[in-house]
XYZ file of C-alpha atoms in Angstrom:
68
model
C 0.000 0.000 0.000
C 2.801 2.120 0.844
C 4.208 1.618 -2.471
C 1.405 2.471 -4.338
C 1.051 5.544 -2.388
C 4.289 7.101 -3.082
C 3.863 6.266 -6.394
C 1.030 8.226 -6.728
C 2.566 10.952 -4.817
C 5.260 10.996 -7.122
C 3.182 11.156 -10.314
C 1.805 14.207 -9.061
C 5.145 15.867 -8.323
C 5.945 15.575 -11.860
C 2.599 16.458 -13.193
C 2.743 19.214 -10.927
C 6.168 20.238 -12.529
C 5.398 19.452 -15.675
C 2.435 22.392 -16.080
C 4.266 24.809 -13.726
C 7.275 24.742 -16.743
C 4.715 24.736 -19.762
C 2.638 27.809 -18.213
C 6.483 29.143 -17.828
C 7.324 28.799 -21.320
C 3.877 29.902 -22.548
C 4.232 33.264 -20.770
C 7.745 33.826 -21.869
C 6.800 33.308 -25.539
C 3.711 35.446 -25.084
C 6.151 37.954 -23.979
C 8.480 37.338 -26.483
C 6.239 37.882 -29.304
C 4.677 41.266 -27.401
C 8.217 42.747 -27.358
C 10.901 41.130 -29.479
C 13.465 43.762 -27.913
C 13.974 41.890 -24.379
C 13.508 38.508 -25.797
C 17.236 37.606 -24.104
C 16.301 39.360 -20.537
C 12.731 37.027 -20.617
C 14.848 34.286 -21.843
C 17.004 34.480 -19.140
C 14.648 34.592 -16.532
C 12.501 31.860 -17.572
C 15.519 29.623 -17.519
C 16.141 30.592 -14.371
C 12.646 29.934 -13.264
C 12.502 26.619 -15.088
C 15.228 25.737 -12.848
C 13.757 26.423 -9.819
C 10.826 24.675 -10.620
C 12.970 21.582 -11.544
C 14.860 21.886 -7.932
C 11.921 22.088 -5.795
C 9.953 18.798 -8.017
C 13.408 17.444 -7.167
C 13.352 18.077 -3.551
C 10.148 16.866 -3.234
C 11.153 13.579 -4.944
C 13.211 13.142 -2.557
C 10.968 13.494 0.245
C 8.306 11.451 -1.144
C 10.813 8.075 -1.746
C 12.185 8.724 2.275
C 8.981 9.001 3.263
C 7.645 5.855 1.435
């Protein structure tokens, strides 16, 4: 049961990772195309941001398999 909880747990992490990135990049390109001019500043930042994202679904990874 435990197992199948983490699991589950886990599949939401990513999922939760997963949209918080493609809302990210859908943003940036909206931006983007709005003002071509600070393309490499918005760039920048999303990468950034992506990263972040990434570090905290990784931390939480982490949790969930010591906890299960």
């Amino acid at each position: 049961m435990t197992l199948s909880l983490t699991a589950l747990g886990l599949g939401i992490i990513v999922l939760g990772a997963a949209l918080g990135i493609g809302k990210l990049a859908n943003g940036a390109m909206e931006a983007m195309a709005r003002q071509p001019e600070i393309s490499s500043k918005i760039q920048t930042a999303m990468i950034i941001a992506a990263a972040l994202i990434e570090g905290a679904a990784l931390f939480a990874i982490v949790v969930a398999l010591l906890k299960g």
